Amino acid sequence: MEAKMTMTETWLRKHRLLYVGATRHPFIHGIRDGSIDISAFKTWLGQDYLFVRAFVPFVESVLTKARKGSNDSDNDVEVILGGLAALNDEISWFKNEASKWGVQLSNIVPQKANLEYCRFLESLTSPEVEYTVPIVAFWVIETVYQESFAHCLEDGSETPAELKETCQRWGNEGFREYCNSLRKIADRQLEKATDDAISKAEATFLQVLEYEVDFWNMSHGGT
Ligand SMILES: Cc1ncc(CN)c(N)n1
């Protein structure tokens, strides 16, 4: 008998074009084939540092909701706490990387796409938004980076040596497994969710993908 398709699988198939748009963006192609304009990379670096700082309270709120709204809360808390710990490392990494590239983090002003994305994440921290919705958002946010940067490390890629460490940060196997754990939590929640929560979660899935595309665009000179 064939295994039943999970909700995340259904959405990934149904919204394939947008998903590919977010995970195979020209910014990523530029890293992968070595044609990236380093000023675009530096813009991304500074903006992403601000994003990651704003991402922490979002993840904290997911953690709080996991404690209250999950019937496997020990597992969920462990996975989400692992994510928070990774964010702590990520922030230190951004600081180091910025000084390597001569990017002054204290002078970075968030661009429109970044502000809008952070505002959207903040809206998901409201207690009225049930756990299923932000856990789906969390899974997609992390997975877009995992799939994007892993693509830059595949056989045949010509990623410049000085950008390999960046790609390793999200493209590594451990990060992939962590994304799979988030996906399993999201699917488990979706299985028992109401139709209303499922449609809100699907809309959130799409919004995150759109925000991710806008985020990459911003590094290419968009706003
Ligand atoms: C915009 C964005 N999306 C996702 C990630 C992965 N934490 C990130 N650092 N920045």
PDB file of C-alpha atoms and ligand atoms in Angstrom:
ATOM      1  CA  MET A   1       0.000   0.000   0.000  1.00  0.00           C
ATOM      2  CA  GLU A   2       1.255   3.484  -0.878  1.00  0.00           C
ATOM      3  CA  ALA A   3       2.069   5.803   2.052  1.00  0.00           C
ATOM      4  CA  LYS A   4      -0.334   8.696   2.474  1.00  0.00           C
ATOM      5  CA  MET A   5       1.079  11.991   1.264  1.00  0.00           C
ATOM      6  CA  THR A   6       1.788  14.437   4.092  1.00  0.00           C
ATOM      7  CA  MET A   7       0.416  17.963   4.014  1.00  0.00           C
ATOM      8  CA  THR A   8       3.864  19.545   3.558  1.00  0.00           C
ATOM      9  CA  GLU A   9       4.511  17.225   0.612  1.00  0.00           C
ATOM     10  CA  THR A  10       1.157  18.190  -0.924  1.00  0.00           C
ATOM     11  CA  TRP A  11       1.998  21.890  -0.593  1.00  0.00           C
ATOM     12  CA  LEU A  12       5.533  21.481  -1.921  1.00  0.00           C
ATOM     13  CA  ARG A  13       4.076  19.848  -5.049  1.00  0.00           C
ATOM     14  CA  LYS A  14       1.192  22.260  -5.431  1.00  0.00           C
ATOM     15  CA  HIS A  15       3.367  25.369  -5.019  1.00  0.00           C
ATOM     16  CA  ARG A  16       6.478  24.010  -6.715  1.00  0.00           C
ATOM     17  CA  LEU A  17       7.134  27.083  -8.849  1.00  0.00           C
ATOM     18  CA  LEU A  18       7.205  29.466  -5.918  1.00  0.00           C
ATOM     19  CA  TYR A  19       9.281  27.031  -3.865  1.00  0.00           C
ATOM     20  CA  VAL A  20      11.840  26.734  -6.645  1.00  0.00           C
ATOM     21  CA  GLY A  21      11.792  30.536  -6.985  1.00  0.00           C
ATOM     22  CA  ALA A  22      12.778  30.838  -3.319  1.00  0.00           C
ATOM     23  CA  THR A  23      15.397  28.074  -3.256  1.00  0.00           C
ATOM     24  CA  ARG A  24      16.987  28.623  -6.687  1.00  0.00           C
ATOM     25  CA  HIS A  25      17.082  32.400  -6.766  1.00  0.00           C
ATOM     26  CA  PRO A  26      19.598  34.243  -9.036  1.00  0.00           C
ATOM     27  CA  PHE A  27      21.457  35.255  -5.838  1.00  0.00           C
ATOM     28  CA  ILE A  28      22.040  31.554  -5.101  1.00  0.00           C
ATOM     29  CA  HIS A  29      22.875  30.781  -8.738  1.00  0.00           C
ATOM     30  CA  GLY A  30      25.428  33.600  -8.529  1.00  0.00           C
ATOM     31  CA  ILE A  31      27.127  31.987  -5.535  1.00  0.00           C
ATOM     32  CA  ARG A  32      26.967  28.561  -7.127  1.00  0.00           C
ATOM     33  CA  ASP A  33      28.549  29.622 -10.434  1.00  0.00           C
ATOM     34  CA  GLY A  34      30.923  32.167  -8.884  1.00  0.00           C
ATOM     35  CA  SER A  35      29.437  35.150 -10.740  1.00  0.00           C
ATOM     36  CA  ILE A  36      28.055  36.786  -7.564  1.00  0.00           C
ATOM     37  CA  ASP A  37      28.685  40.483  -7.173  1.00  0.00           C
ATOM     38  CA  ILE A  38      30.413  40.754  -3.795  1.00  0.00           C
ATOM     39  CA  SER A  39      28.536  43.961  -2.998  1.00  0.00           C
ATOM     40  CA  ALA A  40      25.263  41.969  -3.263  1.00  0.00           C
ATOM     41  CA  PHE A  41      26.748  39.383  -0.890  1.00  0.00           C
ATOM     42  CA  LYS A  42      27.700  42.102   1.592  1.00  0.00           C
ATOM     43  CA  THR A  43      24.214  43.619   1.392  1.00  0.00           C
ATOM     44  CA  TRP A  44      22.718  40.207   2.117  1.00  0.00           C
ATOM     45  CA  LEU A  45      25.139  39.697   5.030  1.00  0.00           C
ATOM     46  CA  GLY A  46      24.213  42.961   6.762  1.00  0.00           C
ATOM     47  CA  GLN A  47      20.487  42.594   6.181  1.00  0.00           C
ATOM     48  CA  ASP A  48      20.446  38.955   7.271  1.00  0.00           C
ATOM     49  CA  TYR A  49      22.232  39.846  10.502  1.00  0.00           C
ATOM     50  CA  LEU A  50      19.323  42.180  11.317  1.00  0.00           C
ATOM     51  CA  PHE A  51      16.819  39.530  10.236  1.00  0.00           C
ATOM     52  CA  VAL A  52      18.351  36.842  12.469  1.00  0.00           C
ATOM     53  CA  ARG A  53      18.216  39.137  15.487  1.00  0.00           C
ATOM     54  CA  ALA A  54      14.524  39.716  14.835  1.00  0.00           C
ATOM     55  CA  PHE A  55      14.025  35.993  14.238  1.00  0.00           C
ATOM     56  CA  VAL A  56      15.013  35.144  17.855  1.00  0.00           C
ATOM     57  CA  PRO A  57      11.807  36.477  19.514  1.00  0.00           C
ATOM     58  CA  PHE A  58       9.796  34.680  16.837  1.00  0.00           C
ATOM     59  CA  VAL A  59      11.475  31.346  17.674  1.00  0.00           C
ATOM     60  CA  GLU A  60      11.027  32.051  21.399  1.00  0.00           C
ATOM     61  CA  SER A  61       7.297  32.440  20.831  1.00  0.00           C
ATOM     62  CA  VAL A  62       7.191  29.162  18.873  1.00  0.00           C
ATOM     63  CA  LEU A  63       8.911  27.523  21.851  1.00  0.00           C
ATOM     64  CA  THR A  64       6.314  28.895  24.263  1.00  0.00           C
ATOM     65  CA  LYS A  65       3.487  27.651  22.038  1.00  0.00           C
ATOM     66  CA  ALA A  66       5.141  24.219  21.712  1.00  0.00           C
ATOM     67  CA  ARG A  67       5.081  23.855  25.498  1.00  0.00           C
ATOM     68  CA  LYS A  68       1.360  24.575  25.622  1.00  0.00           C
ATOM     69  CA  GLY A  69      -0.016  23.311  22.349  1.00  0.00           C
ATOM     70  CA  SER A  70       1.741  20.074  21.498  1.00  0.00           C
ATOM     71  CA  ASN A  71       1.109  16.513  22.553  1.00  0.00           C
ATOM     72  CA  ASP A  72       4.778  15.703  22.065  1.00  0.00           C
ATOM     73  CA  SER A  73       6.076  18.834  23.684  1.00  0.00           C
ATOM     74  CA  ASP A  74       9.335  17.296  24.999  1.00  0.00           C
ATOM     75  CA  ASN A  75      10.429  16.432  21.478  1.00  0.00           C
ATOM     76  CA  ASP A  76       9.266  19.761  20.039  1.00  0.00           C
ATOM     77  CA  VAL A  77      10.976  21.785  22.766  1.00  0.00           C
ATOM     78  CA  GLU A  78      14.216  19.896  22.181  1.00  0.00           C
ATOM     79  CA  VAL A  79      14.139  20.570  18.428  1.00  0.00           C
ATOM     80  CA  ILE A  80      13.168  24.229  18.799  1.00  0.00           C
ATOM     81  CA  LEU A  81      15.756  24.818  21.543  1.00  0.00           C
ATOM     82  CA  GLY A  82      18.351  23.359  19.185  1.00  0.00           C
ATOM     83  CA  GLY A  83      17.214  25.967  16.663  1.00  0.00           C
ATOM     84  CA  LEU A  84      17.607  28.764  19.191  1.00  0.00           C
ATOM     85  CA  ALA A  85      21.103  27.573  20.056  1.00  0.00           C
ATOM     86  CA  ALA A  86      21.955  27.545  16.337  1.00  0.00           C
ATOM     87  CA  LEU A  87      20.718  31.149  16.096  1.00  0.00           C
ATOM     88  CA  ASN A  88      23.040  32.150  18.886  1.00  0.00           C
ATOM     89  CA  ASP A  89      25.947  30.700  16.873  1.00  0.00           C
ATOM     90  CA  GLU A  90      24.575  32.316  13.737  1.00  0.00           C
ATOM     91  CA  ILE A  91      24.696  35.797  15.302  1.00  0.00           C
ATOM     92  CA  SER A  92      28.350  35.321  16.345  1.00  0.00           C
ATOM     93  CA  TRP A  93      29.121  34.000  12.885  1.00  0.00           C
ATOM     94  CA  PHE A  94      27.564  37.089  11.256  1.00  0.00           C
ATOM     95  CA  LYS A  95      29.715  39.353  13.439  1.00  0.00           C
ATOM     96  CA  ASN A  96      32.875  37.496  12.469  1.00  0.00           C
ATOM     97  CA  GLU A  97      31.974  37.314   8.815  1.00  0.00           C
ATOM     98  CA  ALA A  98      31.083  41.015   8.720  1.00  0.00           C
ATOM     99  CA  SER A  99      34.464  42.012  10.089  1.00  0.00           C
ATOM    100  CA  LYS A 100      36.120  39.704   7.537  1.00  0.00           C
ATOM    101  CA  TRP A 101      34.319  41.488   4.689  1.00  0.00           C
ATOM    102  CA  GLY A 102      34.619  44.994   6.154  1.00  0.00           C
ATOM    103  CA  VAL A 103      30.865  45.310   6.733  1.00  0.00           C
ATOM    104  CA  GLN A 104      30.035  47.689   9.599  1.00  0.00           C
ATOM    105  CA  LEU A 105      27.022  46.023  11.264  1.00  0.00           C
ATOM    106  CA  SER A 106      26.235  48.975  13.537  1.00  0.00           C
ATOM    107  CA  ASN A 107      25.533  51.144  10.476  1.00  0.00           C
ATOM    108  CA  ILE A 108      23.129  48.812   8.681  1.00  0.00           C
ATOM    109  CA  VAL A 109      19.630  50.167   8.162  1.00  0.00           C
ATOM    110  CA  PRO A 110      16.950  47.534   7.531  1.00  0.00           C
ATOM    111  CA  GLN A 111      15.505  47.698   4.029  1.00  0.00           C
ATOM    112  CA  LYS A 112      11.785  47.619   3.263  1.00  0.00           C
ATOM    113  CA  ALA A 113      11.619  43.905   2.371  1.00  0.00           C
ATOM    114  CA  ASN A 114      13.451  43.032   5.583  1.00  0.00           C
ATOM    115  CA  LEU A 115      11.212  45.225   7.745  1.00  0.00           C
ATOM    116  CA  GLU A 116       8.086  43.768   6.186  1.00  0.00           C
ATOM    117  CA  TYR A 117       9.311  40.211   6.682  1.00  0.00           C
ATOM    118  CA  CYS A 118      10.167  40.909  10.346  1.00  0.00           C
ATOM    119  CA  ARG A 119       6.785  42.582  10.879  1.00  0.00           C
ATOM    120  CA  PHE A 120       5.093  39.501   9.434  1.00  0.00           C
ATOM    121  CA  LEU A 121       7.013  37.230  11.826  1.00  0.00           C
ATOM    122  CA  GLU A 122       6.040  39.472  14.692  1.00  0.00           C
ATOM    123  CA  SER A 123       2.371  39.108  13.741  1.00  0.00           C
ATOM    124  CA  LEU A 124       2.757  35.332  14.118  1.00  0.00           C
ATOM    125  CA  THR A 125       3.915  35.724  17.730  1.00  0.00           C
ATOM    126  CA  SER A 126       0.442  36.836  18.822  1.00  0.00           C
ATOM    127  CA  PRO A 127      -1.125  34.371  21.323  1.00  0.00           C
ATOM    128  CA  GLU A 128      -4.170  34.198  19.025  1.00  0.00           C
ATOM    129  CA  VAL A 129      -2.100  32.489  16.332  1.00  0.00           C
ATOM    130  CA  GLU A 130      -2.122  28.795  17.134  1.00  0.00           C
ATOM    131  CA  TYR A 131       1.083  26.713  17.213  1.00  0.00           C
ATOM    132  CA  THR A 132       0.469  24.951  13.867  1.00  0.00           C
ATOM    133  CA  VAL A 133       0.826  28.198  11.893  1.00  0.00           C
ATOM    134  CA  PRO A 134       4.190  29.454  13.253  1.00  0.00           C
ATOM    135  CA  ILE A 135       5.705  25.943  13.307  1.00  0.00           C
ATOM    136  CA  VAL A 136       4.937  25.712   9.569  1.00  0.00           C
ATOM    137  CA  ALA A 137       6.511  29.153   9.059  1.00  0.00           C
ATOM    138  CA  PHE A 138       9.575  28.113  11.077  1.00  0.00           C
ATOM    139  CA  TRP A 139      10.028  24.936   9.031  1.00  0.00           C
ATOM    140  CA  VAL A 140       9.821  26.805   5.678  1.00  0.00           C
ATOM    141  CA  ILE A 141      12.109  29.661   6.760  1.00  0.00           C
ATOM    142  CA  GLU A 142      14.881  27.272   7.790  1.00  0.00           C
ATOM    143  CA  THR A 143      14.343  24.940   4.830  1.00  0.00           C
ATOM    144  CA  VAL A 144      14.640  27.678   2.202  1.00  0.00           C
ATOM    145  CA  TYR A 145      18.143  28.456   3.482  1.00  0.00           C
ATOM    146  CA  GLN A 146      19.042  24.781   3.780  1.00  0.00           C
ATOM    147  CA  GLU A 147      17.996  23.942   0.215  1.00  0.00           C
ATOM    148  CA  SER A 148      19.446  27.128  -1.234  1.00  0.00           C
ATOM    149  CA  PHE A 149      22.897  26.863   0.293  1.00  0.00           C
ATOM    150  CA  ALA A 150      23.130  23.073  -0.084  1.00  0.00           C
ATOM    151  CA  HIS A 151      22.665  23.659  -3.830  1.00  0.00           C
ATOM    152  CA  CYS A 152      25.886  25.728  -3.793  1.00  0.00           C
ATOM    153  CA  LEU A 153      27.829  22.746  -2.405  1.00  0.00           C
ATOM    154  CA  GLU A 154      26.586  20.064  -4.793  1.00  0.00           C
ATOM    155  CA  ASP A 155      28.897  18.373  -7.282  1.00  0.00           C
ATOM    156  CA  GLY A 156      29.473  20.629 -10.241  1.00  0.00           C
ATOM    157  CA  SER A 157      29.085  23.867  -8.295  1.00  0.00           C
ATOM    158  CA  GLU A 158      31.807  26.503  -8.639  1.00  0.00           C
ATOM    159  CA  THR A 159      31.229  28.318  -5.383  1.00  0.00           C
ATOM    160  CA  PRO A 160      34.229  30.572  -4.622  1.00  0.00           C
ATOM    161  CA  ALA A 161      36.358  29.278  -1.727  1.00  0.00           C
ATOM    162  CA  GLU A 162      35.677  32.419   0.358  1.00  0.00           C
ATOM    163  CA  LEU A 163      31.903  31.748   0.234  1.00  0.00           C
ATOM    164  CA  LYS A 164      32.012  28.023   0.996  1.00  0.00           C
ATOM    165  CA  GLU A 165      31.847  28.511   4.755  1.00  0.00           C
ATOM    166  CA  THR A 166      28.650  30.542   4.369  1.00  0.00           C
ATOM    167  CA  CYS A 167      27.110  27.731   2.318  1.00  0.00           C
ATOM    168  CA  GLN A 168      28.239  25.126   4.860  1.00  0.00           C
ATOM    169  CA  ARG A 169      26.492  27.008   7.665  1.00  0.00           C
ATOM    170  CA  TRP A 170      23.048  26.153   6.272  1.00  0.00           C
ATOM    171  CA  GLY A 171      23.878  23.565   3.626  1.00  0.00           C
ATOM    172  CA  ASN A 172      25.327  20.969   5.999  1.00  0.00           C
ATOM    173  CA  GLU A 173      23.793  17.597   6.824  1.00  0.00           C
ATOM    174  CA  GLY A 174      23.022  18.439  10.472  1.00  0.00           C
ATOM    175  CA  PHE A 175      21.013  21.482   9.419  1.00  0.00           C
ATOM    176  CA  ARG A 176      19.164  19.320   6.904  1.00  0.00           C
ATOM    177  CA  GLU A 177      18.223  16.838   9.636  1.00  0.00           C
ATOM    178  CA  TYR A 178      17.067  19.669  11.884  1.00  0.00           C
ATOM    179  CA  CYS A 179      14.835  20.959   9.028  1.00  0.00           C
ATOM    180  CA  ASN A 180      13.406  17.438   8.663  1.00  0.00           C
ATOM    181  CA  SER A 181      12.604  17.371  12.386  1.00  0.00           C
ATOM    182  CA  LEU A 182      10.756  20.683  12.024  1.00  0.00           C
ATOM    183  CA  ARG A 183       8.905  19.282   9.043  1.00  0.00           C
ATOM    184  CA  LYS A 184       7.795  16.221  11.005  1.00  0.00           C
ATOM    185  CA  ILE A 185       6.471  18.441  13.797  1.00  0.00           C
ATOM    186  CA  ALA A 186       4.622  20.597  11.239  1.00  0.00           C
ATOM    187  CA  ASP A 187       3.054  17.536   9.587  1.00  0.00           C
ATOM    188  CA  ARG A 188       2.021  16.052  12.914  1.00  0.00           C
ATOM    189  CA  GLN A 189       0.333  19.316  13.887  1.00  0.00           C
ATOM    190  CA  LEU A 190      -1.347  19.623  10.479  1.00  0.00           C
ATOM    191  CA  GLU A 191      -2.771  16.112  10.752  1.00  0.00           C
ATOM    192  CA  LYS A 192      -4.872  17.067  13.748  1.00  0.00           C
ATOM    193  CA  ALA A 193      -5.544  20.679  12.751  1.00  0.00           C
ATOM    194  CA  THR A 194      -8.943  22.137  11.866  1.00  0.00           C
ATOM    195  CA  ASP A 195      -9.653  23.113   8.238  1.00  0.00           C
ATOM    196  CA  ASP A 196      -9.370  26.738   9.269  1.00  0.00           C
ATOM    197  CA  ALA A 197      -5.908  26.238  10.800  1.00  0.00           C
ATOM    198  CA  ILE A 198      -4.799  24.251   7.736  1.00  0.00           C
ATOM    199  CA  SER A 199      -5.796  27.015   5.344  1.00  0.00           C
ATOM    200  CA  LYS A 200      -4.112  29.639   7.532  1.00  0.00           C
ATOM    201  CA  ALA A 201      -0.966  27.502   7.628  1.00  0.00           C
ATOM    202  CA  GLU A 202      -0.985  27.090   3.842  1.00  0.00           C
ATOM    203  CA  ALA A 203      -1.355  30.855   3.370  1.00  0.00           C
ATOM    204  CA  THR A 204       1.562  31.331   5.777  1.00  0.00           C
ATOM    205  CA  PHE A 205       3.662  28.804   3.855  1.00  0.00           C
ATOM    206  CA  LEU A 206       3.093  30.865   0.682  1.00  0.00           C
ATOM    207  CA  GLN A 207       3.745  34.191   2.393  1.00  0.00           C
ATOM    208  CA  VAL A 208       7.065  32.968   3.791  1.00  0.00           C
ATOM    209  CA  LEU A 209       8.171  31.853   0.320  1.00  0.00           C
ATOM    210  CA  GLU A 210       7.250  35.261  -1.103  1.00  0.00           C
ATOM    211  CA  TYR A 211       9.122  37.077   1.669  1.00  0.00           C
ATOM    212  CA  GLU A 212      12.175  34.881   1.070  1.00  0.00           C
ATOM    213  CA  VAL A 213      12.149  35.748  -2.649  1.00  0.00           C
ATOM    214  CA  ASP A 214      11.864  39.467  -1.772  1.00  0.00           C
ATOM    215  CA  PHE A 215      14.730  39.064   0.673  1.00  0.00           C
ATOM    216  CA  TRP A 216      17.042  37.661  -2.003  1.00  0.00           C
ATOM    217  CA  ASN A 217      15.821  40.359  -4.433  1.00  0.00           C
ATOM    218  CA  MET A 218      16.793  43.041  -1.922  1.00  0.00           C
ATOM    219  CA  SER A 219      20.404  41.839  -1.990  1.00  0.00           C
ATOM    220  CA  HIS A 220      20.315  42.351  -5.729  1.00  0.00           C
ATOM    221  CA  GLY A 221      19.360  45.992  -5.381  1.00  0.00           C
ATOM    222  CA  GLY A 222      15.628  45.627  -4.744  1.00  0.00           C
ATOM    223  CA  THR A 223      14.162  47.473  -1.755  1.00  0.00           C
TER     224      THR A 223
HETATM  225  C1  LIG B   1      15.887  35.610   5.400  1.00  0.00           C
HETATM  226  C2  LIG B   1      16.379  34.380   6.117  1.00  0.00           C
HETATM  227  N1  LIG B   1      15.667  33.234   6.036  1.00  0.00           N
HETATM  228  C3  LIG B   1      16.116  32.136   6.735  1.00  0.00           C
HETATM  229  C4  LIG B   1      17.241  32.148   7.493  1.00  0.00           C
HETATM  230  C5  LIG B   1      17.731  30.922   8.188  1.00  0.00           C
HETATM  231  N2  LIG B   1      17.746  31.049   9.609  1.00  0.00           N
HETATM  232  C6  LIG B   1      17.918  33.343   7.548  1.00  0.00           C
HETATM  233  N3  LIG B   1      19.068  33.479   8.263  1.00  0.00           N
HETATM  234  N4  LIG B   1      17.504  34.477   6.846  1.00  0.00           N
END
